[in-house]
mmCIF file of C-alpha atoms in Angstrom:
data_model
loop_
_atom_site.group_PDB
_atom_site.id
_atom_site.type_symbol
_atom_site.label_atom_id
_atom_site.label_comp_id
_atom_site.label_asym_id
_atom_site.label_seq_id
_atom_site.Cartn_x
_atom_site.Cartn_y
_atom_site.Cartn_z
ATOM 1 C CA MET Z 1 27.029 85.268 -29.844
ATOM 2 C CA SER Z 2 25.639 84.908 -26.443
ATOM 3 C CA ALA Z 3 27.046 82.240 -24.215
ATOM 4 C CA GLU Z 4 24.966 79.090 -24.002
ATOM 5 C CA LYS Z 5 23.332 78.467 -20.722
ATOM 6 C CA PRO Z 6 24.700 75.428 -19.010
ATOM 7 C CA LYS Z 7 22.309 72.559 -18.839
ATOM 8 C CA ALA Z 8 20.937 71.838 -15.469
ATOM 9 C CA VAL Z 9 22.382 68.676 -14.053
ATOM 10 C CA LYS Z 10 19.702 66.454 -12.590
ATOM 11 C CA PRO Z 11 20.493 65.053 -9.197
ATOM 12 C CA ALA Z 12 21.307 61.383 -9.158
ATOM 13 C CA ALA Z 13 18.286 59.252 -8.547
ATOM 14 C CA THR Z 14 18.263 57.867 -5.073
ATOM 15 C CA ALA Z 15 16.870 54.497 -4.165
ATOM 16 C CA ALA Z 16 13.370 54.565 -2.840
ATOM 17 C CA PRO Z 17 13.344 54.296 0.904
ATOM 18 C CA ALA Z 18 12.571 50.864 2.166
ATOM 19 C CA ASN Z 19 9.059 50.484 3.413
ATOM 20 C CA PRO Z 20 9.302 49.347 7.024
ATOM 21 C CA GLN Z 21 5.954 47.624 6.638
ATOM 22 C CA MET Z 22 7.324 45.252 3.978
ATOM 23 C CA GLY Z 23 9.997 42.727 4.847
ATOM 24 C CA GLU Z 24 11.924 40.332 2.676
ATOM 25 C CA HIS Z 25 10.850 36.712 2.594
ATOM 26 C CA ALA Z 26 12.964 34.579 4.866
ATOM 27 C CA LYS Z 27 14.485 31.487 3.337
ATOM 28 C CA PRO Z 28 12.852 28.478 5.023
ATOM 29 C CA SER Z 29 15.168 26.652 7.385
ATOM 30 C CA LEU Z 30 15.917 22.936 7.237
ATOM 31 C CA ALA Z 31 13.560 22.325 10.166
ATOM 32 C CA THR Z 32 10.792 24.197 8.353
ATOM 33 C CA ARG Z 33 11.338 22.231 5.153
ATOM 34 C CA LEU Z 34 11.246 18.932 7.056
ATOM 35 C CA ALA Z 35 8.235 19.810 9.207
ATOM 36 C CA GLY Z 36 6.151 21.433 6.497
ATOM 37 C CA GLY Z 37 7.420 19.438 3.531
ATOM 38 C CA GLY Z 38 6.716 15.923 2.403
ATOM 39 C CA PHE Z 39 8.155 14.239 5.514
ATOM 40 C CA GLY Z 40 6.094 16.305 7.942
ATOM 41 C CA LEU Z 41 2.912 15.921 5.915
ATOM 42 C CA SER Z 42 3.320 12.150 5.603
ATOM 43 C CA LEU Z 43 4.038 11.781 9.316
ATOM 44 C CA GLY Z 44 1.071 13.991 10.190
ATOM 45 C CA ALA Z 45 -1.199 11.994 7.890
ATOM 46 C CA LEU Z 46 -0.052 8.760 9.553
ATOM 47 C CA ILE Z 47 -0.638 10.078 13.076
ATOM 48 C CA ALA Z 48 -4.074 11.457 12.212
ATOM 49 C CA ALA Z 49 -5.060 8.176 10.517
ATOM 50 C CA LEU Z 50 -3.890 6.107 13.495
ATOM 51 C CA PHE Z 51 -5.814 8.385 15.866
ATOM 52 C CA LEU Z 52 -9.058 8.062 13.908
ATOM 53 C CA GLY Z 53 -8.441 4.337 13.536
ATOM 54 C CA GLY Z 54 -8.079 4.107 17.308
ATOM 55 C CA LEU Z 55 -11.409 5.858 17.750
ATOM 56 C CA LEU Z 56 -13.000 3.368 15.379
ATOM 57 C CA ILE Z 57 -11.452 0.434 17.256
ATOM 58 C CA ALA Z 58 -12.815 1.814 20.514
ATOM 59 C CA ALA Z 59 -16.266 2.427 19.030
ATOM 60 C CA THR Z 60 -16.539 -1.201 17.870
ATOM 61 C CA ASP Z 61 -15.167 -2.684 21.108
ATOM 62 C CA PRO Z 62 -17.880 -4.485 23.166
ATOM 63 C CA ALA Z 63 -16.414 -3.383 26.512
ATOM 64 C CA THR Z 64 -16.349 0.258 25.401
ATOM 65 C CA GLN Z 65 -19.909 0.039 24.124
ATOM 66 C CA LYS Z 66 -21.050 -1.422 27.438
ATOM 67 C CA ALA Z 67 -19.306 1.309 29.438
ATOM 68 C CA ALA Z 68 -20.780 3.957 27.172
ATOM 69 C CA GLY Z 69 -24.232 2.969 28.409
ATOM 70 C CA TYR Z 70 -23.542 4.731 31.725
ATOM 71 C CA PHE Z 71 -21.118 7.349 30.367
ATOM 72 C CA PHE Z 72 -22.637 10.269 32.253
ATOM 73 C CA ALA Z 73 -22.525 8.377 35.547
ATOM 74 C CA ARG Z 74 -18.867 7.265 35.257
ATOM 75 C CA PRO Z 75 -17.247 8.724 32.128
ATOM 76 C CA THR Z 76 -13.808 7.467 33.154
ATOM 77 C CA ASP Z 77 -14.946 3.863 32.626
ATOM 78 C CA THR Z 78 -15.723 4.580 28.969
ATOM 79 C CA LEU Z 79 -12.460 6.446 28.398
ATOM 80 C CA SER Z 80 -10.479 3.693 30.129
ATOM 81 C CA ALA Z 81 -12.140 0.963 28.058
ATOM 82 C CA ALA Z 82 -11.606 2.923 24.848
ATOM 83 C CA TRP Z 83 -7.921 3.441 25.617
ATOM 84 C CA LYS Z 84 -7.472 -0.213 26.542
ATOM 85 C CA ALA Z 85 -9.090 -1.366 23.283
ATOM 86 C CA ALA Z 86 -7.108 0.972 20.999
ATOM 87 C CA ALA Z 87 -3.784 0.547 22.815
ATOM 88 C CA GLY Z 88 -4.208 -3.229 22.971
ATOM 89 C CA ALA Z 89 -4.954 -3.456 19.259
ATOM 90 C CA TYR Z 90 -1.971 -1.323 18.246
ATOM 91 C CA LYS Z 91 0.287 -3.181 20.676
ATOM 92 C CA ALA Z 92 -0.752 -6.481 19.109
ATOM 93 C CA MET Z 93 -0.123 -5.013 15.662
ATOM 94 C CA PHE Z 94 3.382 -3.962 16.737
ATOM 95 C CA GLU Z 95 4.122 -7.410 18.139
ATOM 96 C CA GLY Z 96 2.922 -9.007 14.916
ATOM 97 C CA ALA Z 97 4.894 -6.641 12.686
ATOM 98 C CA ILE Z 98 8.138 -5.682 14.438
ATOM 99 C CA PHE Z 99 9.050 -7.540 17.616
ATOM 100 C CA ASN Z 100 7.269 -10.126 19.728
ATOM 101 C CA PRO Z 101 8.699 -10.165 23.271
ATOM 102 C CA LYS Z 102 6.664 -13.290 24.047
ATOM 103 C CA GLY Z 103 8.754 -15.417 21.687
ATOM 104 C CA LYS Z 104 10.704 -18.234 23.305
ATOM 105 C CA THR Z 105 13.830 -17.642 21.193
ATOM 106 C CA PHE Z 106 15.350 -14.600 19.526
ATOM 107 C CA ALA Z 107 14.335 -16.054 16.143
ATOM 108 C CA ASP Z 108 10.723 -16.212 17.315
ATOM 109 C CA GLN Z 109 10.924 -12.638 18.561
ATOM 110 C CA ILE Z 110 12.193 -11.163 15.280
ATOM 111 C CA ARG Z 111 10.090 -13.365 13.001
ATOM 112 C CA PRO Z 112 7.400 -10.611 12.759
ATOM 113 C CA LEU Z 113 10.021 -8.207 11.388
ATOM 114 C CA THR Z 114 11.059 -10.686 8.717
ATOM 115 C CA GLU Z 115 7.409 -11.131 7.748
ATOM 116 C CA THR Z 116 7.030 -7.350 7.437
ATOM 117 C CA LEU Z 117 10.046 -7.170 5.125
ATOM 118 C CA THR Z 118 8.746 -10.101 3.091
ATOM 119 C CA VAL Z 119 5.371 -8.460 2.546
ATOM 120 C CA ALA Z 120 7.011 -5.087 1.890
ATOM 121 C CA THR Z 121 9.277 -6.417 -0.877
ATOM 122 C CA PRO Z 122 6.711 -6.439 -3.728
ATOM 123 C CA LEU Z 123 5.206 -3.222 -2.347
ATOM 124 C CA ILE Z 124 8.562 -1.451 -2.641
ATOM 125 C CA LEU Z 125 9.009 -2.506 -6.264
ATOM 126 C CA ALA Z 126 5.400 -1.854 -7.260
ATOM 127 C CA GLY Z 127 5.485 1.488 -5.424
ATOM 128 C CA LEU Z 128 8.498 2.536 -7.485
ATOM 129 C CA ALA Z 129 6.582 1.498 -10.612
ATOM 130 C CA VAL Z 130 3.927 4.053 -9.672
ATOM 131 C CA ALA Z 131 6.230 6.748 -8.269
ATOM 132 C CA LEU Z 132 8.532 7.137 -11.297
ATOM 133 C CA PRO Z 133 5.721 7.879 -13.781
ATOM 134 C CA PHE Z 134 4.340 10.399 -11.263
ATOM 135 C CA ARG Z 135 7.557 12.373 -11.647
ATOM 136 C CA ALA Z 136 7.070 12.335 -15.421
ATOM 137 C CA GLY Z 137 3.475 13.514 -15.186
ATOM 138 C CA LEU Z 138 1.878 10.094 -15.725
ATOM 139 C CA PHE Z 139 -0.508 8.164 -13.481
ATOM 140 C CA ASN Z 140 0.419 4.493 -13.702
ATOM 141 C CA ILE Z 141 -2.332 2.438 -12.097
ATOM 142 C CA GLY Z 142 -1.401 -0.577 -14.191
ATOM 143 C CA ALA Z 143 1.167 -1.994 -11.764
ATOM 144 C CA GLN Z 144 -1.237 -4.842 -10.999
ATOM 145 C CA GLY Z 145 -1.188 -6.082 -14.579
ATOM 146 C CA GLN Z 146 2.560 -5.507 -14.877
ATOM 147 C CA ILE Z 147 3.162 -7.633 -11.771
ATOM 148 C CA ILE Z 148 1.040 -10.414 -13.272
ATOM 149 C CA LEU Z 149 2.937 -10.345 -16.596
ATOM 150 C CA GLY Z 150 6.274 -10.338 -14.811
ATOM 151 C CA ALA Z 151 5.219 -13.287 -12.669
ATOM 152 C CA LEU Z 152 3.779 -15.072 -15.698
ATOM 153 C CA VAL Z 153 6.970 -14.889 -17.758
ATOM 154 C CA SER Z 154 9.354 -15.564 -14.865
ATOM 155 C CA GLY Z 155 7.193 -18.414 -13.581
ATOM 156 C CA TYR Z 156 7.130 -20.067 -16.998
ATOM 157 C CA VAL Z 157 10.915 -19.765 -17.352
ATOM 158 C CA GLY Z 158 11.196 -21.244 -13.876
ATOM 159 C CA PHE Z 159 9.120 -24.414 -14.218
ATOM 160 C CA ALA Z 160 9.396 -25.071 -17.966
ATOM 161 C CA TYR Z 161 13.200 -25.276 -18.222
ATOM 162 C CA ASN Z 162 15.806 -27.297 -16.392
ATOM 163 C CA LEU Z 163 18.937 -25.151 -16.262
ATOM 164 C CA PRO Z 164 22.034 -24.798 -14.061
ATOM 165 C CA LEU Z 165 21.552 -23.039 -10.722
ATOM 166 C CA ALA Z 166 22.959 -19.540 -11.334
ATOM 167 C CA LEU Z 167 21.855 -19.313 -14.971
ATOM 168 C CA HIS Z 168 18.316 -20.434 -14.221
ATOM 169 C CA LEU Z 169 17.710 -17.797 -11.546
ATOM 170 C CA VAL Z 170 19.207 -15.036 -13.698
ATOM 171 C CA LEU Z 171 16.928 -15.933 -16.598
ATOM 172 C CA VAL Z 172 13.918 -16.031 -14.254
ATOM 173 C CA ILE Z 173 14.720 -12.488 -13.089
ATOM 174 C CA ILE Z 174 15.364 -11.216 -16.625
ATOM 175 C CA GLY Z 175 12.146 -12.840 -17.851
ATOM 176 C CA GLY Z 176 10.106 -11.067 -15.183
ATOM 177 C CA ILE Z 177 11.719 -7.720 -15.976
ATOM 178 C CA ILE Z 178 11.057 -8.123 -19.692
ATOM 179 C CA GLY Z 179 7.460 -9.227 -19.178
ATOM 180 C CA GLY Z 180 6.657 -6.227 -16.983
ATOM 181 C CA ALA Z 181 8.561 -3.806 -19.232
ATOM 182 C CA ILE Z 182 6.585 -4.895 -22.291
ATOM 183 C CA TRP Z 183 3.266 -4.507 -20.474
ATOM 184 C CA GLY Z 184 4.218 -1.098 -19.089
ATOM 185 C CA GLY Z 185 5.908 0.097 -22.268
ATOM 186 C CA LEU Z 186 2.754 -0.720 -24.199
ATOM 187 C CA VAL Z 187 0.909 1.926 -22.170
ATOM 188 C CA GLY Z 188 3.601 4.499 -22.906
ATOM 189 C CA LEU Z 189 3.667 3.584 -26.592
ATOM 190 C CA LEU Z 190 -0.099 3.911 -27.032
ATOM 191 C CA LYS Z 191 -0.136 7.217 -25.174
ATOM 192 C CA ALA Z 192 2.758 8.579 -27.230
ATOM 193 C CA LYS Z 193 1.363 7.489 -30.601
ATOM 194 C CA THR Z 194 -2.390 7.879 -30.126
ATOM 195 C CA GLY Z 195 -2.719 10.327 -27.233
ATOM 196 C CA ALA Z 196 -4.906 7.898 -25.259
ATOM 197 C CA HIS Z 197 -4.949 8.500 -21.524
ATOM 198 C CA GLU Z 198 -2.626 6.247 -19.534
ATOM 199 C CA VAL Z 199 -5.239 5.665 -16.805
ATOM 200 C CA ILE Z 200 -7.726 4.118 -19.229
ATOM 201 C CA LEU Z 201 -4.992 2.121 -20.956
ATOM 202 C CA SER Z 202 -3.577 0.704 -17.733
ATOM 203 C CA ILE Z 203 -7.020 -0.185 -16.363
ATOM 204 C CA MET Z 204 -7.846 -2.156 -19.496
ATOM 205 C CA LEU Z 205 -4.455 -3.893 -19.472
ATOM 206 C CA ASN Z 206 -5.023 -4.870 -15.819
ATOM 207 C CA TYR Z 207 -8.190 -6.699 -16.827
ATOM 208 C CA ILE Z 208 -6.442 -8.308 -19.786
ATOM 209 C CA ALA Z 209 -3.563 -9.517 -17.601
ATOM 210 C CA ALA Z 210 -5.898 -10.942 -14.936
ATOM 211 C CA ASN Z 211 -7.889 -12.894 -17.513
ATOM 212 C CA LEU Z 212 -4.785 -13.928 -19.434
ATOM 213 C CA ILE Z 213 -3.211 -15.652 -16.442
ATOM 214 C CA LEU Z 214 -6.528 -17.362 -15.662
ATOM 215 C CA LEU Z 215 -6.725 -18.620 -19.247
ATOM 216 C CA LEU Z 216 -3.131 -19.847 -19.382
ATOM 217 C CA LEU Z 217 -3.328 -21.650 -16.032
ATOM 218 C CA LYS Z 218 -6.095 -23.798 -17.494
ATOM 219 C CA THR Z 219 -3.900 -24.973 -20.382
ATOM 220 C CA PRO Z 220 -1.675 -28.071 -20.217
ATOM 221 C CA THR Z 221 1.436 -25.891 -20.668
ATOM 222 C CA PHE Z 222 0.892 -23.974 -17.424
ATOM 223 C CA GLN Z 223 -1.422 -26.145 -15.311
ATOM 224 C CA ARG Z 224 0.082 -28.502 -12.779
ATOM 225 C CA GLU Z 225 -0.201 -32.124 -13.833
ATOM 226 C CA GLY Z 226 -2.912 -33.995 -11.976
ATOM 227 C CA SER Z 227 -4.601 -30.836 -10.675
ATOM 228 C CA SER Z 228 -7.890 -29.334 -11.809
ATOM 229 C CA ASN Z 229 -7.141 -26.008 -10.130
ATOM 230 C CA PRO Z 230 -5.560 -23.075 -12.006
ATOM 231 C CA ILE Z 231 -2.085 -23.505 -10.534
ATOM 232 C CA SER Z 232 1.319 -24.067 -12.120
ATOM 233 C CA PRO Z 233 3.988 -26.616 -11.212
ATOM 234 C CA ILE Z 234 6.243 -25.719 -8.273
ATOM 235 C CA LEU Z 235 9.410 -23.930 -9.338
ATOM 236 C CA PRO Z 236 12.608 -25.962 -8.823
ATOM 237 C CA ASP Z 237 15.222 -24.807 -6.329
ATOM 238 C CA SER Z 238 17.465 -23.574 -9.133
ATOM 239 C CA ALA Z 239 14.835 -20.979 -10.088
ATOM 240 C CA LEU Z 240 14.092 -19.719 -6.572
ATOM 241 C CA LEU Z 241 15.441 -16.638 -4.811
ATOM 242 C CA PRO Z 242 17.519 -17.911 -1.866
ATOM 243 C CA ARG Z 243 16.411 -17.112 1.652
ATOM 244 C CA ILE Z 244 18.411 -14.446 3.474
ATOM 245 C CA PHE Z 245 18.421 -16.515 6.671
ATOM 246 C CA PRO Z 246 18.583 -20.140 5.540
ATOM 247 C CA GLY Z 247 17.984 -22.930 7.988
ATOM 248 C CA SER Z 248 15.153 -25.361 8.620
ATOM 249 C CA ASP Z 249 14.915 -24.361 12.289
ATOM 250 C CA LEU Z 250 14.402 -20.661 11.505
ATOM 251 C CA ASN Z 251 11.725 -21.025 8.835
ATOM 252 C CA PHE Z 252 12.002 -17.363 7.804
ATOM 253 C CA ARG Z 253 10.338 -16.524 4.486
ATOM 254 C CA LEU Z 254 12.483 -13.433 3.858
ATOM 255 C CA HIS Z 255 14.401 -13.915 0.604
ATOM 256 C CA TRP Z 256 16.889 -12.068 -1.573
ATOM 257 C CA GLY Z 257 14.073 -10.298 -3.355
ATOM 258 C CA PHE Z 258 14.281 -7.746 -0.541
ATOM 259 C CA VAL Z 259 17.904 -7.056 -1.494
ATOM 260 C CA LEU Z 260 16.827 -6.651 -5.118
ATOM 261 C CA ALA Z 261 14.203 -4.164 -3.934
ATOM 262 C CA ILE Z 262 16.853 -2.073 -2.144
ATOM 263 C CA ILE Z 263 19.010 -2.119 -5.286
ATOM 264 C CA ALA Z 264 15.985 -1.004 -7.300
ATOM 265 C CA VAL Z 265 15.416 1.920 -4.901
ATOM 266 C CA ILE Z 266 19.045 3.016 -5.284
ATOM 267 C CA PHE Z 267 18.778 2.727 -9.066
ATOM 268 C CA ALA Z 268 15.493 4.657 -9.194
ATOM 269 C CA SER Z 269 16.905 7.396 -6.969
ATOM 270 C CA TRP Z 270 19.949 7.788 -9.203
ATOM 271 C CA LEU Z 271 17.876 7.623 -12.359
ATOM 272 C CA ILE Z 272 15.347 10.306 -11.461
ATOM 273 C CA GLU Z 273 17.645 12.634 -9.493
ATOM 274 C CA ARG Z 274 21.105 12.288 -11.046
ATOM 275 C CA SER Z 275 20.871 11.051 -14.611
ATOM 276 C CA THR Z 276 20.238 12.939 -17.840
ATOM 277 C CA ILE Z 277 17.229 10.745 -18.572
ATOM 278 C CA GLY Z 278 15.814 11.564 -15.149
ATOM 279 C CA PHE Z 279 16.236 15.298 -15.777
ATOM 280 C CA ARG Z 280 14.340 14.987 -19.042
ATOM 281 C CA LEU Z 281 11.586 12.945 -17.408
ATOM 282 C CA ARG Z 282 11.196 15.522 -14.649
ATOM 283 C CA ALA Z 283 11.090 18.280 -17.240
ATOM 284 C CA VAL Z 284 8.324 16.435 -19.095
ATOM 285 C CA GLY Z 285 6.414 16.031 -15.842
ATOM 286 C CA ALA Z 286 6.802 19.711 -14.946
ATOM 287 C CA ASN Z 287 5.669 21.086 -18.315
ATOM 288 C CA PRO Z 288 5.450 18.901 -21.442
ATOM 289 C CA ASN Z 289 5.052 21.889 -23.756
ATOM 290 C CA ALA Z 290 8.108 23.653 -22.379
ATOM 291 C CA ALA Z 291 10.090 20.408 -22.535
ATOM 292 C CA ARG Z 292 9.052 19.935 -26.157
ATOM 293 C CA THR Z 293 10.127 23.503 -26.963
ATOM 294 C CA ALA Z 294 13.499 22.830 -25.330
ATOM 295 C CA GLY Z 295 14.047 19.904 -27.701
ATOM 296 C CA ILE Z 296 13.091 17.033 -25.415
ATOM 297 C CA ASN Z 297 11.254 14.181 -27.109
ATOM 298 C CA VAL Z 298 8.179 13.938 -24.894
ATOM 299 C CA ALA Z 299 6.771 10.873 -26.659
ATOM 300 C CA ASN Z 300 9.979 8.912 -26.086
ATOM 301 C CA GLY Z 301 9.927 10.027 -22.457
ATOM 302 C CA TYR Z 302 6.493 8.494 -21.974
ATOM 303 C CA ILE Z 303 7.620 5.192 -23.495
ATOM 304 C CA ILE Z 304 10.859 5.048 -21.503
ATOM 305 C CA VAL Z 305 9.373 5.848 -18.101
ATOM 306 C CA MET Z 306 6.484 3.411 -18.534
ATOM 307 C CA ALA Z 307 8.833 0.647 -19.685
ATOM 308 C CA ILE Z 308 11.066 1.211 -16.646
ATOM 309 C CA ALA Z 309 8.016 1.275 -14.383
ATOM 310 C CA GLY Z 310 6.767 -1.962 -15.902
ATOM 311 C CA ALA Z 311 10.181 -3.555 -15.405
ATOM 312 C CA LEU Z 312 10.113 -2.647 -11.709
ATOM 313 C CA ALA Z 313 6.594 -4.043 -11.332
ATOM 314 C CA GLY Z 314 7.692 -7.170 -13.204
ATOM 315 C CA LEU Z 315 10.488 -7.544 -10.676
ATOM 316 C CA ALA Z 316 7.811 -7.487 -7.976
ATOM 317 C CA GLY Z 317 6.197 -10.404 -9.799
ATOM 318 C CA VAL Z 318 9.534 -12.227 -9.700
ATOM 319 C CA ALA Z 319 9.729 -11.665 -5.933
ATOM 320 C CA GLN Z 320 6.308 -13.216 -5.577
ATOM 321 C CA VAL Z 321 6.590 -16.253 -7.818
ATOM 322 C CA ALA Z 322 10.273 -17.077 -7.265
ATOM 323 C CA GLY Z 323 10.559 -15.897 -3.685
ATOM 324 C CA THR Z 324 7.405 -16.038 -1.591
ATOM 325 C CA GLU Z 325 4.871 -18.280 -3.355
ATOM 326 C CA LYS Z 326 7.172 -20.559 -5.406
ATOM 327 C CA THR Z 327 4.306 -21.286 -7.786
ATOM 328 C CA LEU Z 328 2.075 -19.383 -10.187
ATOM 329 C CA THR Z 329 -1.587 -18.790 -9.290
ATOM 330 C CA THR Z 330 -4.299 -16.347 -10.310
ATOM 331 C CA GLY Z 331 -3.782 -14.462 -7.036
ATOM 332 C CA ILE Z 332 -0.037 -14.077 -7.456
ATOM 333 C CA ALA Z 333 -0.283 -10.271 -7.528
ATOM 334 C CA ALA Z 334 -2.772 -10.107 -4.611
ATOM 335 C CA SER Z 335 -3.581 -6.373 -4.294
ATOM 336 C CA PHE Z 336 0.017 -5.163 -4.388
ATOM 337 C CA GLY Z 337 -0.504 -3.216 -7.621
ATOM 338 C CA PHE Z 338 -3.338 -1.169 -6.140
ATOM 339 C CA ASP Z 339 -1.708 -0.745 -2.723
ATOM 340 C CA ALA Z 340 1.345 0.570 -4.570
ATOM 341 C CA ILE Z 341 -0.629 3.689 -5.508
ATOM 342 C CA THR Z 342 -1.107 4.523 -1.827
ATOM 343 C CA VAL Z 343 2.517 3.680 -1.084
ATOM 344 C CA ALA Z 344 3.739 6.044 -3.817
ATOM 345 C CA LEU Z 345 1.445 8.811 -2.574
ATOM 346 C CA LEU Z 346 2.589 8.384 1.029
ATOM 347 C CA GLY Z 347 6.207 8.387 -0.152
ATOM 348 C CA ARG Z 348 5.624 11.604 -2.111
ATOM 349 C CA ALA Z 349 6.671 9.840 -5.335
ATOM 350 C CA LYS Z 350 10.286 9.745 -4.162
ATOM 351 C CA PRO Z 351 12.208 6.443 -4.228
ATOM 352 C CA TRP Z 352 13.343 6.435 -0.599
ATOM 353 C CA GLY Z 353 10.039 7.834 0.593
ATOM 354 C CA THR Z 354 8.318 5.006 -1.272
ATOM 355 C CA PHE Z 355 10.679 2.522 0.363
ATOM 356 C CA PHE Z 356 9.755 3.562 3.909
ATOM 357 C CA ALA Z 357 6.061 3.862 3.036
ATOM 358 C CA ALA Z 358 6.163 0.272 1.751
ATOM 359 C CA LEU Z 359 7.767 -0.873 5.009
ATOM 360 C CA LEU Z 360 4.938 0.796 6.904
ATOM 361 C CA TYR Z 361 2.300 -0.901 4.781
ATOM 362 C CA GLY Z 362 4.108 -4.200 5.123
ATOM 363 C CA ALA Z 363 3.928 -3.739 8.902
ATOM 364 C CA PHE Z 364 0.199 -3.028 8.660
ATOM 365 C CA ARG Z 365 -0.389 -6.225 6.721
ATOM 366 C CA ALA Z 366 1.836 -8.445 8.843
ATOM 367 C CA GLY Z 367 0.621 -6.978 12.134
ATOM 368 C CA GLY Z 368 -3.047 -6.960 11.219
ATOM 369 C CA VAL Z 369 -3.233 -10.738 11.443
ATOM 370 C CA MET Z 370 -1.808 -10.744 14.963
ATOM 371 C CA MET Z 371 -4.113 -7.883 15.950
ATOM 372 C CA GLN Z 372 -7.195 -9.827 14.892
ATOM 373 C CA ALA Z 373 -6.028 -13.099 16.456
ATOM 374 C CA THR Z 374 -5.045 -11.550 19.803
ATOM 375 C CA THR Z 375 -7.654 -8.850 20.425
ATOM 376 C CA GLY Z 376 -10.475 -9.886 18.097
ATOM 377 C CA THR Z 377 -10.295 -6.537 16.310
ATOM 378 C CA ASN Z 378 -11.546 -6.742 12.743
ATOM 379 C CA ILE Z 379 -8.634 -6.774 10.315
ATOM 380 C CA ASP Z 380 -10.587 -4.427 8.055
ATOM 381 C CA ILE Z 381 -9.551 -1.666 10.474
ATOM 382 C CA VAL Z 382 -6.153 -1.824 8.765
ATOM 383 C CA ALA Z 383 -7.752 -1.043 5.405
ATOM 384 C CA VAL Z 384 -9.624 1.854 7.006
ATOM 385 C CA VAL Z 385 -6.385 3.294 8.410
ATOM 386 C CA GLN Z 386 -4.761 2.974 4.987
ATOM 387 C CA ALA Z 387 -7.688 4.774 3.377
ATOM 388 C CA LEU Z 388 -7.492 7.545 5.986
ATOM 389 C CA ILE Z 389 -3.798 8.000 5.224
ATOM 390 C CA VAL Z 390 -4.646 8.551 1.564
ATOM 391 C CA LEU Z 391 -7.382 10.996 2.575
ATOM 392 C CA PHE Z 392 -4.999 13.111 4.641
ATOM 393 C CA ILE Z 393 -2.213 12.884 2.075
ATOM 394 C CA ALA Z 394 -4.618 14.325 -0.493
ATOM 395 C CA ALA Z 395 -5.380 17.306 1.782
ATOM 396 C CA PRO Z 396 -2.067 18.933 2.833
ATOM 397 C CA PRO Z 397 -3.747 22.146 4.100
ATOM 398 C CA LEU Z 398 -5.859 20.048 6.472
ATOM 399 C CA VAL Z 399 -2.801 18.286 7.913
ATOM 400 C CA ARG Z 400 -0.950 21.602 8.260
ATOM 401 C CA THR Z 401 -3.933 23.087 10.081
ATOM 402 C CA ILE Z 402 -4.330 20.136 12.479
ATOM 403 C CA PHE Z 403 -0.647 19.986 13.460
ATOM 404 C CA ARG Z 404 0.164 23.677 12.827
ATOM 405 C CA LEU Z 405 2.895 22.795 10.352
ATOM 406 C CA PRO Z 406 4.673 25.576 8.448
ATOM 407 C CA ASP Z 407 4.338 25.912 4.701
ATOM 408 C CA PRO Z 408 7.797 26.116 3.033
ATOM 409 C CA ALA Z 409 6.182 27.586 -0.087
ATOM 410 C CA ASN Z 410 4.936 30.603 1.898
ATOM 411 C CA PRO Z 411 7.716 31.471 4.341
ATOM 412 C CA ARG Z 412 7.262 34.159 6.936
ATOM 413 C CA LYS Z 413 8.634 37.592 6.171
ATOM 414 C CA LYS Z 414 11.709 38.962 7.867
ATOM 415 C CA LYS Z 415 11.014 41.684 10.373
ATOM 416 C CA ALA Z 416 12.255 45.038 9.184
ATOM 417 C CA SER Z 417 15.284 46.166 11.151
ATOM 418 C CA LYS Z 418 15.363 49.344 13.231
ATOM 419 C CA ASN Z 419 17.868 50.932 10.854
ATOM 420 C CA ASN Z 420 15.638 50.337 7.873
ATOM 421 C CA SER Z 421 12.771 51.964 9.748
ATOM 422 C CA LEU Z 422 14.854 55.028 10.520
ATOM 423 C CA GLN Z 423 16.006 55.290 6.900
ATOM 424 C CA GLY Z 424 12.416 55.032 5.754
ATOM 425 C CA ALA Z 425 11.389 57.795 8.116
ATOM 426 C CA GLN Z 426 14.136 60.068 6.809
#
């Protein structure tokens, strides 16, 4: 027998040399995530909207228009008039929204800030009512109707019953939460059971709520005695949210509804980011089919998130009827439910982002009145600026291009080191 030939041993496979032309993706830094993420985009959208709003203010200013007639002779006159018009309008808005140095007392000077917080209170709560369903993949534009139902129930509990101080206010708050939760949960229930789109459902329920309050305020149960207008009786003191700064000499409208709004932001942040329910809701929003495969009840998720959203919007109704207005009218919800959509978008559907976006919008509303009264600028400019913010928020690539912001989703590649290049050459 001849000896068997030994099998040739194959050399161990070596790793392919690194291509010096290809580098690893660098992990985006904190500064990159802030500048190119939601915060940077929102700030860029605000700056761009204010800039375009300033151009519009200048274009409608009579002095600027007059100077523009001889622009080519003295262009500096036009630019100076335009700057004076825009800067004066925004200065007046600041003084009407944050701090008025012309006030005789410190209370007069900070009164604009308290007005901003008062206006922002229902916007915070309604903004959360829109932001939470966003995270679950739903578009809740029914906050307007949910505010009305919350105000309707809480207002009725307020003026129809004579109860002890603490108990009365607690029941008013609970009534508003329940009223809004039922109206919001109805959207989630119909979507879960019938598959109807939440946008159509919430639009129809907005109309129903607006006509329902008009109908009820014409009935003897809700209409104020001796009045032919659709207005309810004034809520007693036991059913009102106390003022944060009481005192007849101060006359601040800011009430404890603002504190409830902060508590709601903390609760919403914990719910969506830390709780098991929040994890399931985010999973449903990311991919309903995958969530269903993982054993998550998607239908229940829709009902739960819409009921919570409705409860938050109902709490905004409580802030209006038991805090600011003290009576129930057909305009109790104003346009807070629709403005909440913009607030949630500007806040990137995050609770604390929504909070600060609502403060900004509250400043726009409170300062717009002073701007018009002081400079004669049309208050509709504020609505234009708000619309421009939405426009820029909806176009992140445009904002990144204007301000040269980095994109955290597409980080720059690391440069290949000299050693890697030498190894590749070998």
